[in-house]
PDB file of C-alpha atoms in Angstrom:
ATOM      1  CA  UNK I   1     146.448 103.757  81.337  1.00 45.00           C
ATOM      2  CA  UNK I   2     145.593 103.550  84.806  1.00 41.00           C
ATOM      3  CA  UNK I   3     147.638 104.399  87.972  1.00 42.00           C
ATOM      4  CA  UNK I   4     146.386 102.202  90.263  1.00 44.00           C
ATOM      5  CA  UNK I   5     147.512  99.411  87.744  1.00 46.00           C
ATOM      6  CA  UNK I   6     150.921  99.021  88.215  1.00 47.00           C
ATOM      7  CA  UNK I   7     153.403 100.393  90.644  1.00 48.00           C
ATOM      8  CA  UNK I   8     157.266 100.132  91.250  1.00 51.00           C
ATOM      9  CA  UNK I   9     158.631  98.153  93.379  1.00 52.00           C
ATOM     10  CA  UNK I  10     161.777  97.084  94.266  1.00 52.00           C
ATOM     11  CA  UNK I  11     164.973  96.365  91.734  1.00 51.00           C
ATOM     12  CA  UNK I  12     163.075  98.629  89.538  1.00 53.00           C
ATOM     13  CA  UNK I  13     160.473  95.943  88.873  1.00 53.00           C
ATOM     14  CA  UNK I  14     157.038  96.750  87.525  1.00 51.00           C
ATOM     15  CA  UNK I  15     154.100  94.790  89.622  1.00 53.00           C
ATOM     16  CA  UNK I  16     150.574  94.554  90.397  1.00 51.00           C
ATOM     17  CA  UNK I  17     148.799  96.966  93.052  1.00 49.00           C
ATOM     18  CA  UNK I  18     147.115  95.437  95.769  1.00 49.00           C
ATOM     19  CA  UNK I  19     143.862  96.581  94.322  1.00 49.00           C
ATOM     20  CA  UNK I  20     144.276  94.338  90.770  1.00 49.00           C
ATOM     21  CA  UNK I  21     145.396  91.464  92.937  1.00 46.00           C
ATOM     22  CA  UNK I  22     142.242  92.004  95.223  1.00 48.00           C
ATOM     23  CA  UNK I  23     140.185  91.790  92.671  1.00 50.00           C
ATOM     24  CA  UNK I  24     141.671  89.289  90.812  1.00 50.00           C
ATOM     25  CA  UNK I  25     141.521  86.990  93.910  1.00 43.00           C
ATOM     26  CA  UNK I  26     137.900  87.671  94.442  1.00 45.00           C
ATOM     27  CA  UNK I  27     136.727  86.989  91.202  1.00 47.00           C
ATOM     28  CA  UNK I  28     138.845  83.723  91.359  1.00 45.00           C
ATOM     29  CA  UNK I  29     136.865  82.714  94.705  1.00 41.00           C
ATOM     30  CA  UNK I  30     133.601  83.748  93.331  1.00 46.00           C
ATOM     31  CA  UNK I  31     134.413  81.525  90.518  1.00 46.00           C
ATOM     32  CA  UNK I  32     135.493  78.362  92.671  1.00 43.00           C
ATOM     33  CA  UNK I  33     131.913  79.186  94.910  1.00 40.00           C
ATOM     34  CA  UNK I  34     130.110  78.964  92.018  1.00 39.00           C
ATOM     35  CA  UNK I  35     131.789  75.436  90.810  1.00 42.00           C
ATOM     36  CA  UNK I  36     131.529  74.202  93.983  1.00 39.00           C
ATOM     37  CA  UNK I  37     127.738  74.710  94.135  1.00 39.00           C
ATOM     38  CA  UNK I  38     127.059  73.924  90.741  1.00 38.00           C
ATOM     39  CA  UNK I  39     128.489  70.621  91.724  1.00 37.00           C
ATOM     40  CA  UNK I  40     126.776  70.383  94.415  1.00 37.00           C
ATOM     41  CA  UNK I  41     123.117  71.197  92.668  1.00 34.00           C
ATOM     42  CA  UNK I  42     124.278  68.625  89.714  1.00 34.00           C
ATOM     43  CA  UNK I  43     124.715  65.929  92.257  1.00 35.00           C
ATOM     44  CA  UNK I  44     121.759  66.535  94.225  1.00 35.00           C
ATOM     45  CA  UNK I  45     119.663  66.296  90.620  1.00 34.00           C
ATOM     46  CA  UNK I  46     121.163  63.720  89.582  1.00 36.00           C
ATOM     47  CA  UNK I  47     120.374  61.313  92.822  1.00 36.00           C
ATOM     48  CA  UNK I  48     116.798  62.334  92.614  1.00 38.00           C
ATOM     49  CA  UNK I  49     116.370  62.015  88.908  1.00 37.00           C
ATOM     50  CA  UNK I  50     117.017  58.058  88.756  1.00 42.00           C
ATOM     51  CA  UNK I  51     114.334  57.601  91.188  1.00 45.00           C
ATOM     52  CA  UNK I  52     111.955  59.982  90.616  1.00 45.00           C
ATOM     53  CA  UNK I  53     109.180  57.478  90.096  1.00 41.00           C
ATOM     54  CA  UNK I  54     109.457  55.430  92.684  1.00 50.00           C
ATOM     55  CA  UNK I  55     107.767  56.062  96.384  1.00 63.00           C
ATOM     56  CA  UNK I  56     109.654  56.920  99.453  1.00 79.00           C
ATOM     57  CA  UNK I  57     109.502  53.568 101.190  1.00 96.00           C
ATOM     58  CA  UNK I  58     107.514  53.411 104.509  1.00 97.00           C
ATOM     59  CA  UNK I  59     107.089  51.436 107.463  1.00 98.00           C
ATOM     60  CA  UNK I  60     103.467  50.454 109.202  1.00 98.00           C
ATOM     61  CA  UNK I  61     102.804  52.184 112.758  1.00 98.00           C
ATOM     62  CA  UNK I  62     100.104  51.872 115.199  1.00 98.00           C
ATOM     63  CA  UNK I  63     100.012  54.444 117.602  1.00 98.00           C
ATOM     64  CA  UNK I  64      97.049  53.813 120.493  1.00 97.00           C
ATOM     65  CA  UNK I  65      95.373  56.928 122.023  1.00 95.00           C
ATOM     66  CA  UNK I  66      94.597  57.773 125.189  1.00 92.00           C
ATOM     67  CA  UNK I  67      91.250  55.932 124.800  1.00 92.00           C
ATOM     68  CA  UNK I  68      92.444  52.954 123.067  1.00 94.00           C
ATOM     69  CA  UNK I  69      91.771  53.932 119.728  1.00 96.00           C
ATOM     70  CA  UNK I  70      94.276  52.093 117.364  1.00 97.00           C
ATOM     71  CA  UNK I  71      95.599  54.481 114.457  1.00 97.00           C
ATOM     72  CA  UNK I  72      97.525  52.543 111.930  1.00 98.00           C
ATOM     73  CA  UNK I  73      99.579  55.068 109.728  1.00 98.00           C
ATOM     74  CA  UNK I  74     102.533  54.870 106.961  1.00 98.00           C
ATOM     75  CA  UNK I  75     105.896  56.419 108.225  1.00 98.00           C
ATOM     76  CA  UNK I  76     108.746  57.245 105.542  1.00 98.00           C
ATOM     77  CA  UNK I  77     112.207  55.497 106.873  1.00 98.00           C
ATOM     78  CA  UNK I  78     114.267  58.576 108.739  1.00 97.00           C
ATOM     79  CA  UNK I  79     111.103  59.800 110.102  1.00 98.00           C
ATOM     80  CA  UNK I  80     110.694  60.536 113.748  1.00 98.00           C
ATOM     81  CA  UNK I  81     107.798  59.406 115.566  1.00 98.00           C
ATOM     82  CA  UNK I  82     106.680  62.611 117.095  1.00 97.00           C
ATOM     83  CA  UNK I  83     107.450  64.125 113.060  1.00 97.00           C
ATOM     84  CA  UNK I  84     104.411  60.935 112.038  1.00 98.00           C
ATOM     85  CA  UNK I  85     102.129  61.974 114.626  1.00 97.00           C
ATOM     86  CA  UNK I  86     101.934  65.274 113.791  1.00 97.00           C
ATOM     87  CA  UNK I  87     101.647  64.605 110.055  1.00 97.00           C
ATOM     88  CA  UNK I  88      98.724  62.438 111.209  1.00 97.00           C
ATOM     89  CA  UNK I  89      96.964  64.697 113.481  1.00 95.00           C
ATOM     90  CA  UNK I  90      97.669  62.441 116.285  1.00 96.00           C
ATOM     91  CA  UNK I  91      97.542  63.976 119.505  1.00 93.00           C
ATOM     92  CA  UNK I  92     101.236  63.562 120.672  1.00 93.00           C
ATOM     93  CA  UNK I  93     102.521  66.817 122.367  1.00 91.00           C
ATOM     94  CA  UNK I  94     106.122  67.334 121.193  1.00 92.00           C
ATOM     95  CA  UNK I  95     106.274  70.641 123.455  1.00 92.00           C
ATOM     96  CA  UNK I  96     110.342  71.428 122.424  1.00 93.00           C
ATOM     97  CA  UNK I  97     110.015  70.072 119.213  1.00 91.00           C
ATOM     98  CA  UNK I  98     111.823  67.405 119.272  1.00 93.00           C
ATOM     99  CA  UNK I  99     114.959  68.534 121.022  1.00 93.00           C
ATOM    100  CA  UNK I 100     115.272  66.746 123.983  1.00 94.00           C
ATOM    101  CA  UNK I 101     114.094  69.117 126.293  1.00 94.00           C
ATOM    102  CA  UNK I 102     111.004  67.950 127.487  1.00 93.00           C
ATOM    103  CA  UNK I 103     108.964  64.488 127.460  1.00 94.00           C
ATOM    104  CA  UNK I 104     105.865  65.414 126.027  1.00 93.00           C
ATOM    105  CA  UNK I 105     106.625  62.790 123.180  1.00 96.00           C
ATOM    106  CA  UNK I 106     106.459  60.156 125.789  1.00 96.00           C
ATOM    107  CA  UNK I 107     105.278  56.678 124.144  1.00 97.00           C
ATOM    108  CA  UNK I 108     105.387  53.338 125.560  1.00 97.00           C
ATOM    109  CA  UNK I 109     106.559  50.700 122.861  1.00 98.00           C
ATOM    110  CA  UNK I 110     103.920  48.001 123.224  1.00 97.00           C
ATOM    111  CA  UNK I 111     105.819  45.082 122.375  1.00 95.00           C
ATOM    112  CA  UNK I 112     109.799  44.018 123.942  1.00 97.00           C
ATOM    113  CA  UNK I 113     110.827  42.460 119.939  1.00 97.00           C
ATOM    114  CA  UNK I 114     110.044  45.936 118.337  1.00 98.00           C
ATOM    115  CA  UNK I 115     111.367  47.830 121.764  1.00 98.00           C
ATOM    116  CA  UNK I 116     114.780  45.493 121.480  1.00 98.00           C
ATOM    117  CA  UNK I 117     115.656  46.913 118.003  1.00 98.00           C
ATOM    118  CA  UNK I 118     115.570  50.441 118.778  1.00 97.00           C
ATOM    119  CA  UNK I 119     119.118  52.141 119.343  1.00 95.00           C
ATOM    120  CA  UNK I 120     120.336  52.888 123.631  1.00 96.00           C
ATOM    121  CA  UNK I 121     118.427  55.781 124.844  1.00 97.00           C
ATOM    122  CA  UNK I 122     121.007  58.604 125.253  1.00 97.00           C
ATOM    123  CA  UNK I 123     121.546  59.748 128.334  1.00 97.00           C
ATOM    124  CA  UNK I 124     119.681  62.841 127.301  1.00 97.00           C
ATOM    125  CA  UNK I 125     116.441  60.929 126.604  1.00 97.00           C
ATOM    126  CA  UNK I 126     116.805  58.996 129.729  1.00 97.00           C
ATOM    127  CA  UNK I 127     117.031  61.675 132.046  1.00 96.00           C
ATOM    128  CA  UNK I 128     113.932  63.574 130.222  1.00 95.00           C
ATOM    129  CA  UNK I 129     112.152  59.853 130.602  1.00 95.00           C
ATOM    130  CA  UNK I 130     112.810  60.576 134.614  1.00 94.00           C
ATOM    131  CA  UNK I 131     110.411  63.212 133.955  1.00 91.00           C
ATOM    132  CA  UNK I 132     107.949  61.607 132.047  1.00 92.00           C
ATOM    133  CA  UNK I 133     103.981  60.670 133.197  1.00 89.00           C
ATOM    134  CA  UNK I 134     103.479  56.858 133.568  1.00 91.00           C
ATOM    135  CA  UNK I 135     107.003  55.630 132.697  1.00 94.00           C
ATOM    136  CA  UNK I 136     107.428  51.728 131.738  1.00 96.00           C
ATOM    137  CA  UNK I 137     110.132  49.555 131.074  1.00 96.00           C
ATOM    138  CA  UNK I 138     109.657  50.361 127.567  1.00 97.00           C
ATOM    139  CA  UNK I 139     109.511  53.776 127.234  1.00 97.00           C
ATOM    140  CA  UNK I 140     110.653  55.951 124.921  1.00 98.00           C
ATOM    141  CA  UNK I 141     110.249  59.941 123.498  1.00 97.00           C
ATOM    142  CA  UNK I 142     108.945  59.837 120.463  1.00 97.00           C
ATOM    143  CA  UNK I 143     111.517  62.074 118.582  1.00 97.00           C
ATOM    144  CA  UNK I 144     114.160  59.582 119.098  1.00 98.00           C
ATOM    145  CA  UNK I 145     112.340  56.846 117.594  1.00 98.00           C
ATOM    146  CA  UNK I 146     113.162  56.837 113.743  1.00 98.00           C
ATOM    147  CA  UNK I 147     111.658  54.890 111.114  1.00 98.00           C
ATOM    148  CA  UNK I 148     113.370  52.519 110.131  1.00 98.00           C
ATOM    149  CA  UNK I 149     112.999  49.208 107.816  1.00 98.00           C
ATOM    150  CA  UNK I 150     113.149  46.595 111.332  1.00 97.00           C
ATOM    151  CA  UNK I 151     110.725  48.547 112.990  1.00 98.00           C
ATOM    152  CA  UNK I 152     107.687  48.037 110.704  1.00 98.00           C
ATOM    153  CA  UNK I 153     104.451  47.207 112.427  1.00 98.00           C
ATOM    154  CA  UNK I 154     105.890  48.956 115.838  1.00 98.00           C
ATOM    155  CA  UNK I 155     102.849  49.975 117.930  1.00 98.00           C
ATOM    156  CA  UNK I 156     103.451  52.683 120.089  1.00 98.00           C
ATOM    157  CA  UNK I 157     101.211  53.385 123.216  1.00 97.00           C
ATOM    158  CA  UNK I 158     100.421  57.298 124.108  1.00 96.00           C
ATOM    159  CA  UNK I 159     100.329  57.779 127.843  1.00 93.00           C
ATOM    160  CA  UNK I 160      96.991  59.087 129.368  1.00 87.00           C
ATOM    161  CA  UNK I 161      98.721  62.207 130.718  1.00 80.00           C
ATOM    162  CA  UNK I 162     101.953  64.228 129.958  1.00 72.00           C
ATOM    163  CA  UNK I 163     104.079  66.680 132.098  1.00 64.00           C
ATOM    164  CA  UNK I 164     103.564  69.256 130.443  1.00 58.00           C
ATOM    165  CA  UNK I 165     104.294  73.400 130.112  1.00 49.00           C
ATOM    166  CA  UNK I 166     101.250  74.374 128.747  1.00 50.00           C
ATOM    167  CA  UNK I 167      97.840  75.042 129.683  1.00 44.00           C
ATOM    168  CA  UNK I 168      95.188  72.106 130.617  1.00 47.00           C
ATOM    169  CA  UNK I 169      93.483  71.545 127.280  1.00 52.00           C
ATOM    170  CA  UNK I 170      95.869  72.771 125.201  1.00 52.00           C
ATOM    171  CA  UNK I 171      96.438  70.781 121.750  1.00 57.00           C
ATOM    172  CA  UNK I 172      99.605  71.091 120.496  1.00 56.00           C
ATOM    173  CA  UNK I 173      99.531  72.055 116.628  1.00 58.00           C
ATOM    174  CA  UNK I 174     102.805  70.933 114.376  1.00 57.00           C
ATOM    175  CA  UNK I 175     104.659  73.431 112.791  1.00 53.00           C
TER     176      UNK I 175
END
């Protein structure tokens, strides 16, 4: 028999060391972690499982280059714009990546009925929009443009210049 099992306490009463309990408790958390996750994983399988055939659902975007070029591209819905350029190898900067720090993602949205659905700027994009090359009443950084089912056939304009951190000629590369 162990010592460190039981100890005397008061009355005369036999109980539990602090160690047992300790370790008792721990394994009981380590249990409940391991539930909780296992729930977790179990839901997130079986969400994906159901639809596991069927194709992420896209919208059609038309970004313009600097030289007119018109690239027509698929986005998945909850994409960002700068995220679909960059899967695309379009040449839209994206210098903080997307967190509102810069305006490299500048686009103009071509048309006012696809510019009209889009969510308020924040006032974080508007004052980064101050900053922005060749800003229009329509306007926007591409990061906070994000696919969504309304906004299929958008076509978004990239300005001929940026304000931008980096080098001249620099071409931004996505991570």
């Amino acid at each position: 028999m162990s010592r460190t099992r039981f100890r005397q306490g008061h009355c005369g009463q036999c109980q539990r060391s602090p160690v047992e309990l300790l370790s008792e408790t721990r394994a009981f958390f380590q249990g409940a972690i391991f539930q909780k996750h296992h729930y977790f994983s179990t839901l997130g399988s079986n969400n994906t499982s159901g639809g596991g055939d069927e194709q992420k659902e896209t919208i059609s975007v038309t970004f313009v280059s600097k030289d007119g070029e018109e690239i027509p591209i698929r986005v998945p819905i909850g994409t960002s714009m700068l995220e679909a350029a960059h899967q695309n190898d379009i040449e839209l900067e994206g210098a903080c990546e997307g967190s509102l720090a810069c305006s490299t993602c500048h686009v103009i949205v071509m048309d006012m009925e696809h510019y009209n659905k889009l969510e308020e700027p924040s006032d974080e994009e508007n004052d980064m929009l101050d900053l922005a090359f060749g800003l229009t009443e329509t306007s926007r950084l591409g990061c906070q443009i994000i696919a969504r089912p309304e906004l299929d056939g958008i076509r978004l304009a990239i300005p001929a210049a940026t304000r931008n951190f980096a080098v001249d000629g620099y071409v931004a590369k996505p991570h």
